[in-house]
């Protein structure tokens, strides 16, 4: 089954075309950037290495999807002969609220439900909806499936998701912790179980997704029982430009002192905090490590805050699950930064986590084990593949029609 996977953001769309019946690596993948702005560009990569960049006037999401379809069908760079070779479209949807606890076939009722979730994720869901509507116009007969970032966390117990606020706010506005990156946490936990040749139902794991956004999940016998992101993707770990955990009292204090509006404080916490905020240098972990190694103290502090939080949550997740069998690193930083992995797991031998220095620092890519043979808790690096999960979910739902 050939499935087009779309991940629609505010000014960008990432896409992959996956044939689930053959090699699960994408036949083609790419992105459209700067939608609605000057200098919009499509980057397209075919599985055989063919690459092309196309600049154009791409005014909105529909125009972007038209470009994507055109390149997928193009004689020189395409992978399809006919549009109807696409059997289904899988959409990444950021927020499913309490309503969507698993992937769904998109119909009129689901569209209403997605609209209801806009209030919960005003920065993300409207763009996902825009992409779906554009596809409905362009690919009328083709079934579409929504796969939610929040769904894997839907079984988190109430005592982990309720904030210490008046309960009325939960009932009235759905203010609670939801968690994100669910597709990634699901994928890497399943892969880790496969590598261990064990059933996921027999394992207690902590999955650590460190990219531009960062989150961790406590995965107890295949179910996410807690995660670091909350009502929005702002809570929890320190991130490239997001603060992660912070005392709401500190935010109110700064708002008062600096006379910040709601919009300004939103930008402060989401765009000017985290690694860039503390270091004043960069939101990119490569730059932070480089600066730290040159002796830059603020970069060292940003690195220490970042890795300390990972360590702190790891300990607390081992405690809430009453044990730990595996730790999995993924995401751009988790997969590529041995320094971050080493510092995050430092001193955790007492709970059975023993990183192998050579394996951790070896120049390698792809799935690998980085714990010592003697380590009771296995530590893995597993590149995430959210698109593959979306493709398999889409196939499962479409085949059941
Ligand atoms: P996203 O969350 O947008 O999908 P990625 O998972 O691709 O992002 O992660 C992007 C981040 O990965 C970059 O900001 C960079 O800090 C980090 N990164 C990529 N390669 C390395 C590396 N070799 N060492 C350290 N960090 C890296």
mmCIF file with all atom_site columns, N, CA and C in Angstrom, residues 95-152:
data_model
loop_
_atom_site.group_PDB
_atom_site.id
_atom_site.type_symbol
_atom_site.label_atom_id
_atom_site.label_alt_id
_atom_site.label_comp_id
_atom_site.label_asym_id
_atom_site.label_entity_id
_atom_site.label_seq_id
_atom_site.pdbx_PDB_ins_code
_atom_site.Cartn_x
_atom_site.Cartn_y
_atom_site.Cartn_z
_atom_site.occupancy
_atom_site.B_iso_or_equiv
_atom_site.pdbx_formal_charge
_atom_site.auth_seq_id
_atom_site.auth_comp_id
_atom_site.auth_asym_id
_atom_site.auth_atom_id
_atom_site.pdbx_PDB_model_num
ATOM 1   N N  . UNK A 1 95  ? -2.542  17.390 18.497 1.00 0.00 ? 95  UNK A N  1
ATOM 2   C CA . UNK A 1 95  ? -3.335  17.256 19.724 1.00 0.00 ? 95  UNK A CA 1
ATOM 3   C C  . UNK A 1 95  ? -4.656  16.548 19.481 1.00 0.00 ? 95  UNK A C  1
ATOM 4   N N  . UNK A 1 96  ? -4.863  15.466 20.173 1.00 0.00 ? 96  UNK A N  1
ATOM 5   C CA . UNK A 1 96  ? -6.133  14.752 20.056 1.00 0.00 ? 96  UNK A CA 1
ATOM 6   C C  . UNK A 1 96  ? -7.023  14.935 21.270 1.00 0.00 ? 96  UNK A C  1
ATOM 7   N N  . UNK A 1 97  ? -6.556  15.741 22.223 1.00 0.00 ? 97  UNK A N  1
ATOM 8   C CA . UNK A 1 97  ? -7.339  15.982 23.437 1.00 0.00 ? 97  UNK A CA 1
ATOM 9   C C  . UNK A 1 97  ? -7.705  14.672 24.123 1.00 0.00 ? 97  UNK A C  1
ATOM 10  N N  . UNK A 1 98  ? -8.842  14.651 24.814 1.00 0.00 ? 98  UNK A N  1
ATOM 11  C CA . UNK A 1 98  ? -9.281  13.414 25.466 1.00 0.00 ? 98  UNK A CA 1
ATOM 12  C C  . UNK A 1 98  ? -10.145 12.590 24.521 1.00 0.00 ? 98  UNK A C  1
ATOM 13  N N  . UNK A 1 99  ? -10.499 13.232 23.390 1.00 0.00 ? 99  UNK A N  1
ATOM 14  C CA . UNK A 1 99  ? -11.436 12.603 22.468 1.00 0.00 ? 99  UNK A CA 1
ATOM 15  C C  . UNK A 1 99  ? -10.781 11.515 21.607 1.00 0.00 ? 99  UNK A C  1
ATOM 16  N N  . UNK A 1 100 ? -9.537  11.771 21.160 1.00 0.00 ? 100 UNK A N  1
ATOM 17  C CA . UNK A 1 100 ? -8.899  10.840 20.230 1.00 0.00 ? 100 UNK A CA 1
ATOM 18  C C  . UNK A 1 100 ? -7.797  10.072 20.954 1.00 0.00 ? 100 UNK A C  1
ATOM 19  N N  . UNK A 1 101 ? -8.119  8.827  21.306 1.00 0.00 ? 101 UNK A N  1
ATOM 20  C CA . UNK A 1 101 ? -7.156  8.033  22.066 1.00 0.00 ? 101 UNK A CA 1
ATOM 21  C C  . UNK A 1 101 ? -6.405  7.060  21.146 1.00 0.00 ? 101 UNK A C  1
ATOM 22  N N  . UNK A 1 102 ? -6.715  7.117  19.864 1.00 0.00 ? 102 UNK A N  1
ATOM 23  C CA . UNK A 1 102 ? -6.019  6.288  18.881 1.00 0.00 ? 102 UNK A CA 1
ATOM 24  C C  . UNK A 1 102 ? -6.218  6.898  17.510 1.00 0.00 ? 102 UNK A C  1
ATOM 25  N N  . UNK A 1 103 ? -5.607  6.263  16.495 1.00 0.00 ? 103 UNK A N  1
ATOM 26  C CA . UNK A 1 103 ? -5.711  6.807  15.135 1.00 0.00 ? 103 UNK A CA 1
ATOM 27  C C  . UNK A 1 103 ? -7.129  6.631  14.604 1.00 0.00 ? 103 UNK A C  1
ATOM 28  N N  . UNK A 1 104 ? -7.545  7.545  13.731 1.00 0.00 ? 104 UNK A N  1
ATOM 29  C CA . UNK A 1 104 ? -8.931  7.477  13.216 1.00 0.00 ? 104 UNK A CA 1
ATOM 30  C C  . UNK A 1 104 ? -8.984  7.773  11.720 1.00 0.00 ? 104 UNK A C  1
ATOM 31  N N  . UNK A 1 105 ? -9.993  7.166  11.087 1.00 0.00 ? 105 UNK A N  1
ATOM 32  C CA . UNK A 1 105 ? -10.317 7.511  9.709  1.00 0.00 ? 105 UNK A CA 1
ATOM 33  C C  . UNK A 1 105 ? -10.965 8.890  9.737  1.00 0.00 ? 105 UNK A C  1
ATOM 34  N N  . UNK A 1 106 ? -10.498 9.776  8.870  1.00 0.00 ? 106 UNK A N  1
ATOM 35  C CA . UNK A 1 106 ? -11.015 11.148 8.925  1.00 0.00 ? 106 UNK A CA 1
ATOM 36  C C  . UNK A 1 106 ? -12.326 11.248 8.146  1.00 0.00 ? 106 UNK A C  1
ATOM 37  N N  . UNK A 1 107 ? -13.397 11.613 8.863  1.00 0.00 ? 107 UNK A N  1
ATOM 38  C CA . UNK A 1 107 ? -14.691 11.878 8.223  1.00 0.00 ? 107 UNK A CA 1
ATOM 39  C C  . UNK A 1 107 ? -15.224 13.187 8.802  1.00 0.00 ? 107 UNK A C  1
ATOM 40  N N  . UNK A 1 108 ? -16.469 13.533 8.452  1.00 0.00 ? 108 UNK A N  1
ATOM 41  C CA . UNK A 1 108 ? -17.005 14.837 8.874  1.00 0.00 ? 108 UNK A CA 1
ATOM 42  C C  . UNK A 1 108 ? -17.052 14.950 10.402 1.00 0.00 ? 108 UNK A C  1
ATOM 43  N N  . UNK A 1 109 ? -17.403 13.852 11.050 1.00 0.00 ? 109 UNK A N  1
ATOM 44  C CA . UNK A 1 109 ? -17.507 13.873 12.517 1.00 0.00 ? 109 UNK A CA 1
ATOM 45  C C  . UNK A 1 109 ? -16.117 14.101 13.154 1.00 0.00 ? 109 UNK A C  1
ATOM 46  N N  . UNK A 1 110 ? -15.122 13.426 12.586 1.00 0.00 ? 110 UNK A N  1
ATOM 47  C CA . UNK A 1 110 ? -13.751 13.594 13.094 1.00 0.00 ? 110 UNK A CA 1
ATOM 48  C C  . UNK A 1 110 ? -13.289 15.036 12.869 1.00 0.00 ? 110 UNK A C  1
ATOM 49  N N  . UNK A 1 111 ? -13.638 15.608 11.719 1.00 0.00 ? 111 UNK A N  1
ATOM 50  C CA . UNK A 1 111 ? -13.244 17.002 11.456 1.00 0.00 ? 111 UNK A CA 1
ATOM 51  C C  . UNK A 1 111 ? -13.826 17.926 12.530 1.00 0.00 ? 111 UNK A C  1
ATOM 52  N N  . UNK A 1 112 ? -15.079 17.675 12.935 1.00 0.00 ? 112 UNK A N  1
ATOM 53  C CA . UNK A 1 112 ? -15.683 18.479 14.017 1.00 0.00 ? 112 UNK A CA 1
ATOM 54  C C  . UNK A 1 112 ? -14.885 18.301 15.309 1.00 0.00 ? 112 UNK A C  1
ATOM 55  N N  . UNK A 1 113 ? -14.510 17.044 15.585 1.00 0.00 ? 113 UNK A N  1
ATOM 56  C CA . UNK A 1 113 ? -13.730 16.747 16.786 1.00 0.00 ? 113 UNK A CA 1
ATOM 57  C C  . UNK A 1 113 ? -12.388 17.457 16.762 1.00 0.00 ? 113 UNK A C  1
ATOM 58  N N  . UNK A 1 114 ? -11.755 17.501 15.579 1.00 0.00 ? 114 UNK A N  1
ATOM 59  C CA . UNK A 1 114 ? -10.448 18.168 15.462 1.00 0.00 ? 114 UNK A CA 1
ATOM 60  C C  . UNK A 1 114 ? -10.604 19.664 15.721 1.00 0.00 ? 114 UNK A C  1
ATOM 61  N N  . UNK A 1 115 ? -11.697 20.217 15.244 1.00 0.00 ? 115 UNK A N  1
ATOM 62  C CA . UNK A 1 115 ? -11.964 21.642 15.504 1.00 0.00 ? 115 UNK A CA 1
ATOM 63  C C  . UNK A 1 115 ? -12.078 21.888 17.006 1.00 0.00 ? 115 UNK A C  1
ATOM 64  N N  . UNK A 1 116 ? -12.731 20.940 17.703 1.00 0.00 ? 116 UNK A N  1
ATOM 65  C CA . UNK A 1 116 ? -12.876 21.091 19.165 1.00 0.00 ? 116 UNK A CA 1
ATOM 66  C C  . UNK A 1 116 ? -11.513 21.111 19.859 1.00 0.00 ? 116 UNK A C  1
ATOM 67  N N  . UNK A 1 117 ? -10.523 20.441 19.253 1.00 0.00 ? 117 UNK A N  1
ATOM 68  C CA . UNK A 1 117 ? -9.192  20.371 19.884 1.00 0.00 ? 117 UNK A CA 1
ATOM 69  C C  . UNK A 1 117 ? -8.335  21.602 19.589 1.00 0.00 ? 117 UNK A C  1
ATOM 70  N N  . UNK A 1 118 ? -8.789  22.474 18.686 1.00 0.00 ? 118 UNK A N  1
ATOM 71  C CA . UNK A 1 118 ? -7.976  23.633 18.301 1.00 0.00 ? 118 UNK A CA 1
ATOM 72  C C  . UNK A 1 118 ? -7.655  24.509 19.504 1.00 0.00 ? 118 UNK A C  1
ATOM 73  N N  . UNK A 1 119 ? -8.629  24.646 20.375 1.00 0.00 ? 119 UNK A N  1
ATOM 74  C CA . UNK A 1 119 ? -8.453  25.474 21.559 1.00 0.00 ? 119 UNK A CA 1
ATOM 75  C C  . UNK A 1 119 ? -7.300  24.964 22.438 1.00 0.00 ? 119 UNK A C  1
ATOM 76  N N  . UNK A 1 120 ? -7.074  23.640 22.404 1.00 0.00 ? 120 UNK A N  1
ATOM 77  C CA . UNK A 1 120 ? -6.011  23.044 23.223 1.00 0.00 ? 120 UNK A CA 1
ATOM 78  C C  . UNK A 1 120 ? -4.634  23.251 22.598 1.00 0.00 ? 120 UNK A C  1
ATOM 79  N N  . UNK A 1 121 ? -4.577  23.352 21.275 1.00 0.00 ? 121 UNK A N  1
ATOM 80  C CA . UNK A 1 121 ? -3.270  23.500 20.605 1.00 0.00 ? 121 UNK A CA 1
ATOM 81  C C  . UNK A 1 121 ? -3.375  24.522 19.480 1.00 0.00 ? 121 UNK A C  1
ATOM 82  N N  . UNK A 1 122 ? -3.618  25.792 19.840 1.00 0.00 ? 122 UNK A N  1
ATOM 83  C CA . UNK A 1 122 ? -3.847  26.800 18.795 1.00 0.00 ? 122 UNK A CA 1
ATOM 84  C C  . UNK A 1 122 ? -2.632  27.024 17.897 1.00 0.00 ? 122 UNK A C  1
ATOM 85  N N  . UNK A 1 123 ? -1.430  26.642 18.360 1.00 0.00 ? 123 UNK A N  1
ATOM 86  C CA . UNK A 1 123 ? -0.232  26.843 17.537 1.00 0.00 ? 123 UNK A CA 1
ATOM 87  C C  . UNK A 1 123 ? -0.015  25.699 16.548 1.00 0.00 ? 123 UNK A C  1
ATOM 88  N N  . UNK A 1 124 ? -0.656  24.569 16.792 1.00 0.00 ? 124 UNK A N  1
ATOM 89  C CA . UNK A 1 124 ? -0.372  23.398 15.954 1.00 0.00 ? 124 UNK A CA 1
ATOM 90  C C  . UNK A 1 124 ? -1.578  22.889 15.175 1.00 0.00 ? 124 UNK A C  1
ATOM 91  N N  . UNK A 1 125 ? -2.686  22.609 15.879 1.00 0.00 ? 125 UNK A N  1
ATOM 92  C CA . UNK A 1 125 ? -3.793  21.913 15.216 1.00 0.00 ? 125 UNK A CA 1
ATOM 93  C C  . UNK A 1 125 ? -4.385  22.641 14.008 1.00 0.00 ? 125 UNK A C  1
ATOM 94  N N  . UNK A 1 126 ? -4.483  23.991 14.009 1.00 0.00 ? 126 UNK A N  1
ATOM 95  C CA . UNK A 1 126 ? -5.072  24.633 12.830 1.00 0.00 ? 126 UNK A CA 1
ATOM 96  C C  . UNK A 1 126 ? -4.308  24.307 11.544 1.00 0.00 ? 126 UNK A C  1
ATOM 97  N N  . UNK A 1 127 ? -2.980  24.153 11.647 1.00 0.00 ? 127 UNK A N  1
ATOM 98  C CA . UNK A 1 127 ? -2.182  23.842 10.452 1.00 0.00 ? 127 UNK A CA 1
ATOM 99  C C  . UNK A 1 127 ? -2.415  22.398 10.013 1.00 0.00 ? 127 UNK A C  1
ATOM 100 N N  . UNK A 1 128 ? -2.552  21.503 10.991 1.00 0.00 ? 128 UNK A N  1
ATOM 101 C CA . UNK A 1 128 ? -2.865  20.107 10.656 1.00 0.00 ? 128 UNK A CA 1
ATOM 102 C C  . UNK A 1 128 ? -4.209  20.060 9.934  1.00 0.00 ? 128 UNK A C  1
ATOM 103 N N  . UNK A 1 129 ? -5.178  20.805 10.436 1.00 0.00 ? 129 UNK A N  1
ATOM 104 C CA . UNK A 1 129 ? -6.519  20.809 9.822  1.00 0.00 ? 129 UNK A CA 1
ATOM 105 C C  . UNK A 1 129 ? -6.443  21.397 8.409  1.00 0.00 ? 129 UNK A C  1
ATOM 106 N N  . UNK A 1 130 ? -5.674  22.469 8.266  1.00 0.00 ? 130 UNK A N  1
ATOM 107 C CA . UNK A 1 130 ? -5.513  23.096 6.954  1.00 0.00 ? 130 UNK A CA 1
ATOM 108 C C  . UNK A 1 130 ? -4.976  22.081 5.924  1.00 0.00 ? 130 UNK A C  1
ATOM 109 N N  . UNK A 1 131 ? -4.019  21.291 6.350  1.00 0.00 ? 131 UNK A N  1
ATOM 110 C CA . UNK A 1 131 ? -3.435  20.265 5.467  1.00 0.00 ? 131 UNK A CA 1
ATOM 111 C C  . UNK A 1 131 ? -4.470  19.209 5.098  1.00 0.00 ? 131 UNK A C  1
ATOM 112 N N  . UNK A 1 132 ? -5.276  18.823 6.061  1.00 0.00 ? 132 UNK A N  1
ATOM 113 C CA . UNK A 1 132 ? -6.300  17.799 5.796  1.00 0.00 ? 132 UNK A CA 1
ATOM 114 C C  . UNK A 1 132 ? -7.332  18.344 4.807  1.00 0.00 ? 132 UNK A C  1
ATOM 115 N N  . UNK A 1 133 ? -7.775  19.579 5.027  1.00 0.00 ? 133 UNK A N  1
ATOM 116 C CA . UNK A 1 133 ? -8.788  20.177 4.147  1.00 0.00 ? 133 UNK A CA 1
ATOM 117 C C  . UNK A 1 133 ? -8.229  20.294 2.715  1.00 0.00 ? 133 UNK A C  1
ATOM 118 N N  . UNK A 1 134 ? -6.980  20.714 2.608  1.00 0.00 ? 134 UNK A N  1
ATOM 119 C CA . UNK A 1 134 ? -6.364  20.841 1.276  1.00 0.00 ? 134 UNK A CA 1
ATOM 120 C C  . UNK A 1 134 ? -6.320  19.482 0.586  1.00 0.00 ? 134 UNK A C  1
ATOM 121 N N  . UNK A 1 135 ? -5.961  18.441 1.327  1.00 0.00 ? 135 UNK A N  1
ATOM 122 C CA . UNK A 1 135 ? -5.910  17.091 0.749  1.00 0.00 ? 135 UNK A CA 1
ATOM 123 C C  . UNK A 1 135 ? -7.290  16.619 0.338  1.00 0.00 ? 135 UNK A C  1
ATOM 124 N N  . UNK A 1 136 ? -8.289  16.953 1.146  1.00 0.00 ? 136 UNK A N  1
ATOM 125 C CA . UNK A 1 136 ? -9.656  16.535 0.802  1.00 0.00 ? 136 UNK A CA 1
ATOM 126 C C  . UNK A 1 136 ? -10.071 17.143 -0.536 1.00 0.00 ? 136 UNK A C  1
ATOM 127 N N  . UNK A 1 137 ? -9.615  18.372 -0.783 1.00 0.00 ? 137 UNK A N  1
ATOM 128 C CA . UNK A 1 137 ? -9.953  19.018 -2.056 1.00 0.00 ? 137 UNK A CA 1
ATOM 129 C C  . UNK A 1 137 ? -9.201  18.375 -3.218 1.00 0.00 ? 137 UNK A C  1
ATOM 130 N N  . UNK A 1 138 ? -7.920  18.046 -2.952 1.00 0.00 ? 138 UNK A N  1
ATOM 131 C CA . UNK A 1 138 ? -7.064  17.594 -4.058 1.00 0.00 ? 138 UNK A CA 1
ATOM 132 C C  . UNK A 1 138 ? -7.154  16.090 -4.318 1.00 0.00 ? 138 UNK A C  1
ATOM 133 N N  . UNK A 1 139 ? -7.433  15.335 -3.279 1.00 0.00 ? 139 UNK A N  1
ATOM 134 C CA . UNK A 1 139 ? -7.418  13.867 -3.412 1.00 0.00 ? 139 UNK A CA 1
ATOM 135 C C  . UNK A 1 139 ? -8.750  13.312 -2.907 1.00 0.00 ? 139 UNK A C  1
ATOM 136 N N  . UNK A 1 140 ? -9.804  13.678 -3.576 1.00 0.00 ? 140 UNK A N  1
ATOM 137 C CA . UNK A 1 140 ? -11.165 13.456 -3.079 1.00 0.00 ? 140 UNK A CA 1
ATOM 138 C C  . UNK A 1 140 ? -11.469 12.038 -2.607 1.00 0.00 ? 140 UNK A C  1
ATOM 139 N N  . UNK A 1 141 ? -11.096 11.050 -3.415 1.00 0.00 ? 141 UNK A N  1
ATOM 140 C CA . UNK A 1 141 ? -11.553 9.677  -3.135 1.00 0.00 ? 141 UNK A CA 1
ATOM 141 C C  . UNK A 1 141 ? -10.628 8.937  -2.158 1.00 0.00 ? 141 UNK A C  1
ATOM 142 N N  . UNK A 1 142 ? -9.511  9.527  -1.850 1.00 0.00 ? 142 UNK A N  1
ATOM 143 C CA . UNK A 1 142 ? -8.492  8.758  -1.124 1.00 0.00 ? 142 UNK A CA 1
ATOM 144 C C  . UNK A 1 142 ? -8.723  8.831  0.395  1.00 0.00 ? 142 UNK A C  1
ATOM 145 N N  . UNK A 1 143 ? -8.780  7.663  1.057  1.00 0.00 ? 143 UNK A N  1
ATOM 146 C CA . UNK A 1 143 ? -9.016  7.696  2.502  1.00 0.00 ? 143 UNK A CA 1
ATOM 147 C C  . UNK A 1 143 ? -7.866  8.360  3.264  1.00 0.00 ? 143 UNK A C  1
ATOM 148 N N  . UNK A 1 144 ? -8.236  9.048  4.334  1.00 0.00 ? 144 UNK A N  1
ATOM 149 C CA . UNK A 1 144 ? -7.219  9.736  5.147  1.00 0.00 ? 144 UNK A CA 1
ATOM 150 C C  . UNK A 1 144 ? -7.365  9.354  6.614  1.00 0.00 ? 144 UNK A C  1
ATOM 151 N N  . UNK A 1 145 ? -6.219  9.269  7.253  1.00 0.00 ? 145 UNK A N  1
ATOM 152 C CA . UNK A 1 145 ? -6.195  8.843  8.655  1.00 0.00 ? 145 UNK A CA 1
ATOM 153 C C  . UNK A 1 145 ? -5.439  9.889  9.468  1.00 0.00 ? 145 UNK A C  1
ATOM 154 N N  . UNK A 1 146 ? -5.936  10.186 10.661 1.00 0.00 ? 146 UNK A N  1
ATOM 155 C CA . UNK A 1 146 ? -5.237  11.088 11.574 1.00 0.00 ? 146 UNK A CA 1
ATOM 156 C C  . UNK A 1 146 ? -4.528  10.271 12.647 1.00 0.00 ? 146 UNK A C  1
ATOM 157 N N  . UNK A 1 147 ? -3.258  10.548 12.853 1.00 0.00 ? 147 UNK A N  1
ATOM 158 C CA . UNK A 1 147 ? -2.473  9.864  13.902 1.00 0.00 ? 147 UNK A CA 1
ATOM 159 C C  . UNK A 1 147 ? -1.997  10.949 14.870 1.00 0.00 ? 147 UNK A C  1
ATOM 160 N N  . UNK A 1 148 ? -2.283  10.751 16.142 1.00 0.00 ? 148 UNK A N  1
ATOM 161 C CA . UNK A 1 148 ? -2.133  11.840 17.118 1.00 0.00 ? 148 UNK A CA 1
ATOM 162 C C  . UNK A 1 148 ? -0.873  11.687 17.970 1.00 0.00 ? 148 UNK A C  1
ATOM 163 N N  . UNK A 1 149 ? -0.213  12.810 18.183 1.00 0.00 ? 149 UNK A N  1
ATOM 164 C CA . UNK A 1 149 ? 0.986   12.853 19.044 1.00 0.00 ? 149 UNK A CA 1
ATOM 165 C C  . UNK A 1 149 ? 0.666   12.553 20.502 1.00 0.00 ? 149 UNK A C  1
ATOM 166 N N  . UNK A 1 150 ? -0.584  12.791 20.866 1.00 0.00 ? 150 UNK A N  1
ATOM 167 C CA . UNK A 1 150 ? -0.998  12.637 22.265 1.00 0.00 ? 150 UNK A CA 1
ATOM 168 C C  . UNK A 1 150 ? -1.478  11.217 22.571 1.00 0.00 ? 150 UNK A C  1
ATOM 169 N N  . UNK A 1 151 ? -1.840  10.439 21.517 1.00 0.00 ? 151 UNK A N  1
ATOM 170 C CA . UNK A 1 151 ? -2.605  9.203  21.734 1.00 0.00 ? 151 UNK A CA 1
ATOM 171 C C  . UNK A 1 151 ? -1.876  8.179  22.617 1.00 0.00 ? 151 UNK A C  1
ATOM 172 N N  . UNK A 1 152 ? -0.572  8.006  22.409 1.00 0.00 ? 152 UNK A N  1
ATOM 173 C CA . UNK A 1 152 ? 0.160   6.976  23.163 1.00 0.00 ? 152 UNK A CA 1
ATOM 174 C C  . UNK A 1 152 ? 0.108   7.244  24.677 1.00 0.00 ? 152 UNK A C  1
#
